Amino acid sequence: MAYTVPKLKDFSPAALDKAVEKLLAAIGDESDAVRNDADKKAFRDRWLARKDGILTQVNDLWLKPAPKEAKREVGQRVNKLKAEVEAKVEAALAQKPSAAAESAIDISLPGIRRPIGAEHPIIRTQNDIVGVFKNLGYSVAEGPVIETDYYNFEALNFPPNHPARDTQDTLFLANQESKSRREQLLLRTHTSPVQIRTMEKMKPPIRIVIPGKVHRNDPPDASHSPMFHQIEGLAVDTNITFGDLKGTLDHAMKALFGSDVKTSFRPSFFPFTEPSAEMFVSCFICGGSGKRGSDPCRPCKQTGWIEILGCGMVDPSVFEFVKGNGYEPEKISGFAFGMGVDRIAMLKYGLDDLQLFFQGDVRFLEQFG
Ligand SMILES: [Zn+2]
């Protein structure tokens, strides 16, 4: 119940003390209800306002009607009370938080630690490889993961029914029977379609690397995954030779695996290159000896060599598909190469299970932070 200033009948010091005590207690009680800045103003006005504040009422109801003989004493008491009320009101208000203080940040509190993520080991390996070729003046090209049969196979010199198609267990999208073969959509089985897409857009000379995800219908195990990563490269210009291919890749392998690795090229077959080769690097784990101490070196299967990529001179029949954009097979030549990022990351980090990369186990990934 709100306090009201009583009229005094008894002006004796004892009666005054009692009235003062009640009044001061009421300040404390009423300050409990003060919540916000508007409450504070109302509270201060109620007690201290010159017009009709409680102190003014005390003046009117206690001092003015006091009998002559008590006036002096009451006057002193009321003056003292004014100072007490002002102090008590201000003290009560000071304990209430202000709106500004409530929204302010307490800079003395300890901060919130936000763990910063790290590059996934596959992405890091991919960036390392791309970085080596960027330094050689290559630019990065990317393309769609959902591709047409035309870009994934036909324009890369795999005609329909070519036996090389069987080596790539392709994941086709469902319900496309009404489309012609070349328009059918599939998950790209290699990053090579981006070679054609880039040559359609850019005239020679070009030097590009193409990192990206690819898919094949391989059940997951320690060395296979239905989704994995490739980096391809393509260089096209006048007078590009197999010597340029060897020199470029030999430099890149030394930049990636150390200046003392050796490279070796062995004949192979790919539909879109002629001649084609598989490139091996001397084993950077055992130094080419095939042994680690008295144990056999597993990554190179004790041969001292690790197969790292496929490569070759671009087959002139591939250029036929982009002939109109300046890729005339009689005038230009080029080389292409492609490597599996996941396998290189496994070798680099000494892992024997490819699946570790894709399980999202933070305990595994934290080791690469
Ligand atoms: Zn080895």
Coordinates of C-alpha atoms and ligand atoms in Angstrom, one line a residue:
M1 CA 0.0 0.0 0.0
A2 CA 1.4 3.4 -1.0
Y3 CA 2.6 5.7 1.8
T4 CA 0.6 8.8 2.5
V5 CA 1.9 11.6 4.7
P6 CA -0.2 11.7 7.9
K7 CA -1.5 14.9 9.5
L8 CA 0.2 15.3 12.9
K9 CA -1.8 16.0 16.0
D10 CA 1.1 15.3 18.4
F11 CA 4.2 17.4 17.6
S12 CA 6.4 16.0 20.4
P13 CA 9.8 14.8 19.5
A14 CA 8.7 11.2 20.2
A15 CA 5.8 11.4 17.9
L16 CA 7.9 13.1 15.2
D17 CA 10.5 10.3 15.5
K18 CA 7.8 7.7 14.9
A19 CA 6.4 9.6 11.9
V20 CA 9.9 10.0 10.4
E21 CA 10.7 6.3 10.9
K22 CA 7.6 5.3 9.0
L23 CA 8.3 7.7 6.2
L24 CA 11.9 6.5 5.7
A25 CA 10.8 2.8 5.8
A26 CA 8.3 3.6 3.0
I27 CA 11.1 4.7 0.7
G28 CA 12.8 1.3 0.9
D29 CA 9.5 -0.5 0.4
E30 CA 8.5 1.5 -2.6
S31 CA 11.9 1.3 -4.3
D32 CA 11.4 -2.4 -4.7
A33 CA 8.8 -1.8 -7.4
V34 CA 11.2 0.3 -9.5
R35 CA 12.1 -1.7 -12.7
N36 CA 12.9 0.6 -15.5
D37 CA 13.9 4.2 -16.3
A38 CA 10.2 5.4 -16.3
D39 CA 9.7 3.9 -12.8
K40 CA 12.8 5.7 -11.6
K41 CA 11.6 9.1 -12.7
A42 CA 8.2 8.5 -11.1
F43 CA 9.8 7.3 -7.9
R44 CA 12.1 10.3 -7.7
D45 CA 9.3 12.7 -8.4
R46 CA 7.0 11.1 -5.9
W47 CA 9.5 11.8 -3.1
L48 CA 11.4 14.9 -4.1
A49 CA 9.3 16.9 -6.6
R50 CA 9.0 20.4 -5.5
K51 CA 5.3 20.5 -6.5
D52 CA 3.4 17.9 -4.4
G53 CA 6.4 15.6 -3.7
I54 CA 6.3 13.9 -0.3
L55 CA 8.9 16.3 1.1
T56 CA 6.7 19.2 0.1
Q57 CA 3.7 17.6 1.7
V58 CA 5.8 17.1 4.9
N59 CA 6.5 20.8 4.9
D60 CA 2.8 21.5 4.5
L61 CA 1.4 18.9 6.9
W62 CA 4.0 18.8 9.6
L63 CA 5.9 22.1 9.7
K64 CA 3.3 24.7 8.7
P65 CA 0.6 23.6 11.3
A66 CA 3.1 23.1 14.1
P67 CA 2.3 25.1 17.2
K68 CA 4.5 28.1 17.8
E69 CA 6.4 26.5 20.7
A70 CA 7.2 23.4 18.7
K71 CA 8.0 25.1 15.4
R72 CA 11.7 25.5 15.9
E73 CA 12.2 21.8 16.8
V74 CA 9.9 20.5 14.0
G75 CA 11.7 22.8 11.5
Q76 CA 15.1 21.3 12.4
R77 CA 13.7 17.8 12.2
V78 CA 12.1 18.4 8.8
N79 CA 15.3 19.9 7.4
K80 CA 17.3 16.9 8.6
L81 CA 14.6 14.7 7.1
K82 CA 15.0 16.3 3.7
A83 CA 18.6 15.4 3.6
E84 CA 17.9 11.9 4.8
V85 CA 15.1 11.4 2.2
E86 CA 17.2 12.7 -0.7
A87 CA 20.1 10.4 0.3
K88 CA 17.9 7.4 0.7
V89 CA 16.0 8.0 -2.6
E90 CA 19.3 8.4 -4.5
A91 CA 20.9 5.4 -2.9
A92 CA 17.8 3.2 -3.8
L93 CA 18.0 4.5 -7.4
A94 CA 21.7 3.8 -7.6
Q95 CA 21.1 0.1 -6.9
K96 CA 18.8 -0.2 -9.9
P97 CA 20.6 -1.1 -13.1
S98 CA 20.3 1.5 -15.9
A99 CA 19.2 0.5 -19.4
A100 CA 22.6 1.4 -20.7
A101 CA 24.4 -0.7 -18.2
E102 CA 22.2 -3.7 -18.9
S103 CA 23.0 -3.8 -22.6
A104 CA 26.7 -3.0 -22.1
I105 CA 29.2 -5.9 -22.6
D106 CA 31.2 -6.9 -19.5
I107 CA 34.7 -6.9 -21.0
S108 CA 36.0 -8.5 -17.8
L109 CA 34.3 -11.8 -18.5
P110 CA 36.3 -14.5 -20.2
G111 CA 35.7 -14.8 -23.9
I112 CA 33.9 -17.6 -25.7
R113 CA 36.3 -19.9 -27.5
R114 CA 35.1 -20.7 -31.0
P115 CA 37.1 -23.6 -32.4
I116 CA 38.4 -22.7 -35.9
G117 CA 38.0 -25.4 -38.4
A118 CA 40.8 -26.7 -40.5
E119 CA 41.1 -27.6 -44.2
H120 CA 40.1 -31.2 -44.8
P121 CA 43.2 -33.2 -45.7
I122 CA 41.7 -33.9 -49.2
I123 CA 41.1 -30.2 -49.8
R124 CA 44.5 -29.4 -48.5
T125 CA 46.2 -31.9 -50.8
Q126 CA 44.0 -30.6 -53.7
N127 CA 45.1 -27.0 -52.9
D128 CA 48.8 -28.1 -52.7
I129 CA 48.6 -29.7 -56.1
V130 CA 46.7 -26.8 -57.7
G131 CA 49.2 -24.5 -56.2
V132 CA 52.1 -26.2 -57.9
F133 CA 50.5 -25.7 -61.3
K134 CA 49.3 -22.2 -60.6
N135 CA 53.0 -21.3 -60.1
L136 CA 53.6 -22.7 -63.6
G137 CA 51.0 -20.3 -65.0
Y138 CA 48.0 -22.7 -65.0
S139 CA 44.6 -21.4 -64.2
V140 CA 41.8 -23.3 -62.5
A141 CA 38.7 -24.5 -64.4
E142 CA 35.6 -26.1 -63.0
G143 CA 32.5 -27.7 -64.4
P144 CA 29.3 -29.5 -63.5
V145 CA 29.3 -32.8 -61.5
I146 CA 26.1 -33.9 -63.3
E147 CA 27.2 -34.2 -66.9
T148 CA 25.9 -35.4 -70.2
D149 CA 27.0 -38.6 -71.9
Y150 CA 28.3 -36.3 -74.7
Y151 CA 30.8 -34.4 -72.5
N152 CA 31.7 -37.3 -70.2
F153 CA 32.4 -39.8 -73.0
E154 CA 31.6 -39.0 -76.6
A155 CA 33.6 -35.8 -77.0
L156 CA 36.5 -37.5 -75.2
N157 CA 36.7 -40.0 -77.9
F158 CA 34.7 -42.8 -76.2
P159 CA 32.1 -43.6 -79.0
P160 CA 29.0 -45.4 -77.9
N161 CA 29.9 -49.1 -77.2
H162 CA 33.6 -48.3 -76.9
P163 CA 35.1 -51.0 -74.6
A164 CA 36.8 -48.3 -72.4
R165 CA 33.4 -47.3 -71.2
D166 CA 33.1 -50.6 -69.3
T167 CA 36.1 -49.7 -67.1
Q168 CA 34.1 -46.8 -65.7
D169 CA 31.1 -48.0 -63.8
T170 CA 28.9 -45.0 -64.5
L171 CA 26.0 -43.8 -62.4
F172 CA 23.3 -42.6 -64.7
L173 CA 20.3 -40.6 -63.6
A174 CA 17.1 -42.6 -63.6
N175 CA 14.2 -42.2 -66.1
Q176 CA 16.0 -40.8 -69.1
E177 CA 15.0 -43.5 -71.6
S178 CA 13.3 -41.0 -73.8
K179 CA 16.5 -39.0 -74.3
S180 CA 19.1 -39.6 -76.9
R181 CA 22.3 -41.3 -75.7
R182 CA 24.4 -38.2 -75.9
E183 CA 21.9 -36.1 -73.9
Q184 CA 21.5 -38.6 -71.0
L185 CA 22.7 -37.3 -67.7
L186 CA 25.2 -39.0 -65.4
L187 CA 27.5 -38.3 -62.5
R188 CA 30.8 -37.5 -64.2
T189 CA 33.2 -40.3 -63.9
H190 CA 36.3 -38.1 -64.4
T191 CA 37.0 -34.3 -64.5
S192 CA 37.9 -34.6 -68.2
P193 CA 34.6 -33.2 -69.5
V194 CA 35.8 -29.8 -68.2
Q195 CA 38.6 -30.0 -70.8
I196 CA 36.1 -30.0 -73.6
R197 CA 33.9 -27.4 -71.9
T198 CA 36.9 -25.1 -71.5
M199 CA 38.2 -25.5 -75.0
E200 CA 34.7 -24.7 -76.3
K201 CA 34.9 -21.3 -74.5
M202 CA 38.6 -20.4 -74.7
K203 CA 40.8 -20.4 -77.8
P204 CA 44.3 -21.8 -77.6
P205 CA 46.8 -21.5 -76.0
I206 CA 45.4 -22.7 -72.7
R207 CA 46.9 -24.1 -69.5
I208 CA 44.3 -25.3 -67.0
V209 CA 44.0 -27.5 -64.0
I210 CA 40.6 -29.0 -63.1
P211 CA 40.0 -30.1 -59.5
G212 CA 36.7 -31.7 -58.6
K213 CA 34.5 -34.5 -57.4
V214 CA 33.8 -37.6 -59.5
H215 CA 31.6 -40.7 -59.1
R216 CA 31.9 -44.3 -60.1
N217 CA 29.8 -47.3 -59.0
D218 CA 32.4 -48.7 -56.7
P219 CA 31.3 -50.0 -53.3
P220 CA 33.2 -48.3 -50.5
D221 CA 36.2 -50.1 -49.1
A222 CA 39.7 -49.2 -47.9
S223 CA 40.8 -48.1 -51.3
H224 CA 37.5 -47.4 -53.2
S225 CA 34.7 -44.9 -52.8
P226 CA 31.7 -44.1 -55.0
M227 CA 32.8 -40.5 -54.7
F228 CA 36.4 -39.3 -55.0
H229 CA 38.5 -36.4 -56.2
Q230 CA 40.5 -35.8 -59.3
I231 CA 42.8 -33.2 -60.6
E232 CA 43.3 -33.0 -64.3
G233 CA 45.5 -30.7 -66.3
L234 CA 45.5 -29.7 -69.9
A235 CA 48.0 -27.6 -71.9
V236 CA 47.4 -26.8 -75.5
D237 CA 49.5 -24.6 -77.7
T238 CA 51.5 -24.8 -80.9
N239 CA 54.5 -27.2 -80.8
I240 CA 53.7 -28.8 -77.4
T241 CA 55.7 -32.1 -77.3
F242 CA 55.9 -35.1 -75.0
G243 CA 59.1 -33.5 -73.7
D244 CA 57.0 -30.6 -72.3
L245 CA 54.7 -33.2 -70.7
K246 CA 57.6 -35.0 -69.0
G247 CA 59.3 -31.8 -67.9
T248 CA 56.2 -30.3 -66.5
L249 CA 55.1 -33.4 -64.5
D250 CA 58.6 -34.1 -63.3
H251 CA 58.9 -30.5 -62.0
A252 CA 55.4 -30.8 -60.3
M253 CA 56.3 -34.1 -58.6
K254 CA 59.5 -32.7 -57.2
A255 CA 57.5 -29.7 -55.9
L256 CA 55.0 -32.0 -54.3
F257 CA 57.0 -34.8 -52.9
G258 CA 60.5 -33.5 -52.6
S259 CA 63.3 -32.5 -55.0
D260 CA 65.0 -36.0 -54.9
V261 CA 62.0 -38.0 -56.3
K262 CA 62.5 -39.5 -59.7
T263 CA 59.8 -40.0 -62.3
S264 CA 59.2 -42.8 -64.7
F265 CA 56.8 -43.0 -67.6
R266 CA 55.4 -46.4 -68.8
P267 CA 53.2 -46.8 -71.9
S268 CA 49.4 -47.1 -71.2
F269 CA 46.1 -46.5 -73.0
F270 CA 43.4 -43.8 -72.6
P271 CA 40.9 -43.1 -75.3
F272 CA 41.5 -39.3 -75.3
T273 CA 45.3 -39.4 -75.4
E274 CA 47.8 -40.8 -77.9
P275 CA 50.4 -41.8 -76.9
S276 CA 49.4 -42.4 -73.3
A277 CA 51.5 -43.2 -70.2
E278 CA 51.3 -43.9 -66.6
M279 CA 53.7 -41.9 -64.5
F280 CA 55.4 -43.4 -61.5
V281 CA 57.4 -41.5 -58.8
S282 CA 60.2 -43.1 -56.9
C283 CA 58.7 -44.0 -53.5
F284 CA 59.0 -41.0 -51.2
I285 CA 58.3 -43.2 -48.2
C286 CA 61.1 -45.7 -48.5
G287 CA 63.3 -43.6 -50.8
G288 CA 62.9 -46.1 -53.6
S289 CA 64.5 -49.0 -51.8
G290 CA 61.2 -50.9 -51.3
K291 CA 62.1 -51.4 -47.7
R292 CA 61.5 -49.6 -44.4
G293 CA 64.3 -50.9 -42.2
S294 CA 63.9 -54.7 -42.4
D295 CA 60.2 -54.4 -43.2
P296 CA 58.7 -54.3 -46.8
C297 CA 57.4 -50.9 -47.8
R298 CA 53.7 -51.4 -48.3
P299 CA 52.8 -48.1 -50.2
C300 CA 55.1 -49.0 -53.1
K301 CA 54.5 -52.8 -52.7
Q302 CA 58.3 -53.1 -52.3
T303 CA 58.9 -52.0 -55.9
G304 CA 60.3 -48.6 -55.0
W305 CA 57.8 -46.9 -57.4
I306 CA 54.4 -45.5 -56.8
E307 CA 51.9 -45.0 -59.7
I308 CA 50.7 -41.5 -59.4
L309 CA 48.9 -40.4 -62.6
G310 CA 47.8 -41.0 -66.1
C311 CA 48.9 -38.7 -68.9
G312 CA 49.4 -38.4 -72.6
M313 CA 49.4 -36.2 -75.7
V314 CA 45.8 -35.1 -76.5
D315 CA 44.4 -37.3 -79.2
P316 CA 43.8 -35.2 -82.4
S317 CA 40.3 -36.7 -82.6
V318 CA 39.4 -34.9 -79.4
F319 CA 40.4 -31.6 -81.0
E320 CA 38.0 -32.4 -83.8
F321 CA 35.1 -31.7 -81.4
V322 CA 36.3 -28.2 -80.7
K323 CA 38.0 -27.5 -84.1
G324 CA 35.7 -24.5 -84.7
N325 CA 37.2 -22.7 -81.8
G326 CA 40.8 -22.7 -83.1
Y327 CA 41.8 -26.2 -82.1
E328 CA 42.8 -27.4 -85.5
P329 CA 44.6 -30.7 -85.1
E330 CA 47.1 -29.9 -87.8
K331 CA 48.2 -26.7 -86.1
I332 CA 48.1 -27.3 -82.4
S333 CA 49.0 -30.0 -79.9
G334 CA 48.7 -30.5 -76.2
F335 CA 49.1 -32.8 -73.3
A336 CA 46.7 -33.9 -70.5
F337 CA 47.1 -35.6 -67.2
G338 CA 44.9 -36.7 -64.4
M339 CA 45.5 -37.9 -60.8
G340 CA 43.5 -39.1 -57.9
V341 CA 43.7 -36.6 -55.0
D342 CA 42.4 -39.0 -52.4
R343 CA 45.1 -41.6 -53.1
I344 CA 47.9 -38.9 -53.0
A345 CA 46.5 -37.7 -49.7
M346 CA 46.5 -41.2 -48.3
L347 CA 50.2 -41.6 -49.3
K348 CA 51.1 -38.2 -48.0
Y349 CA 49.5 -38.7 -44.6
G350 CA 50.3 -42.4 -44.3
L351 CA 46.7 -43.7 -44.2
D352 CA 45.7 -47.2 -45.2
D353 CA 41.9 -46.6 -45.2
L354 CA 40.3 -44.2 -47.7
Q355 CA 37.0 -44.2 -45.8
L356 CA 38.6 -42.3 -42.9
F357 CA 38.4 -39.2 -45.1
F358 CA 34.6 -39.4 -45.6
Q359 CA 33.3 -40.6 -42.2
G360 CA 33.4 -37.1 -40.7
D361 CA 35.0 -38.3 -37.4
V362 CA 36.2 -35.2 -35.7
R363 CA 38.9 -37.2 -33.8
F364 CA 40.4 -38.1 -37.1
L365 CA 40.0 -34.7 -38.7
E366 CA 41.4 -32.9 -35.7
Q367 CA 44.8 -34.4 -36.3
F368 CA 45.1 -32.2 -39.4
G369 CA 44.2 -28.9 -37.7
Ligands
ZN1 ZN 58.3 -47.6 -50.8

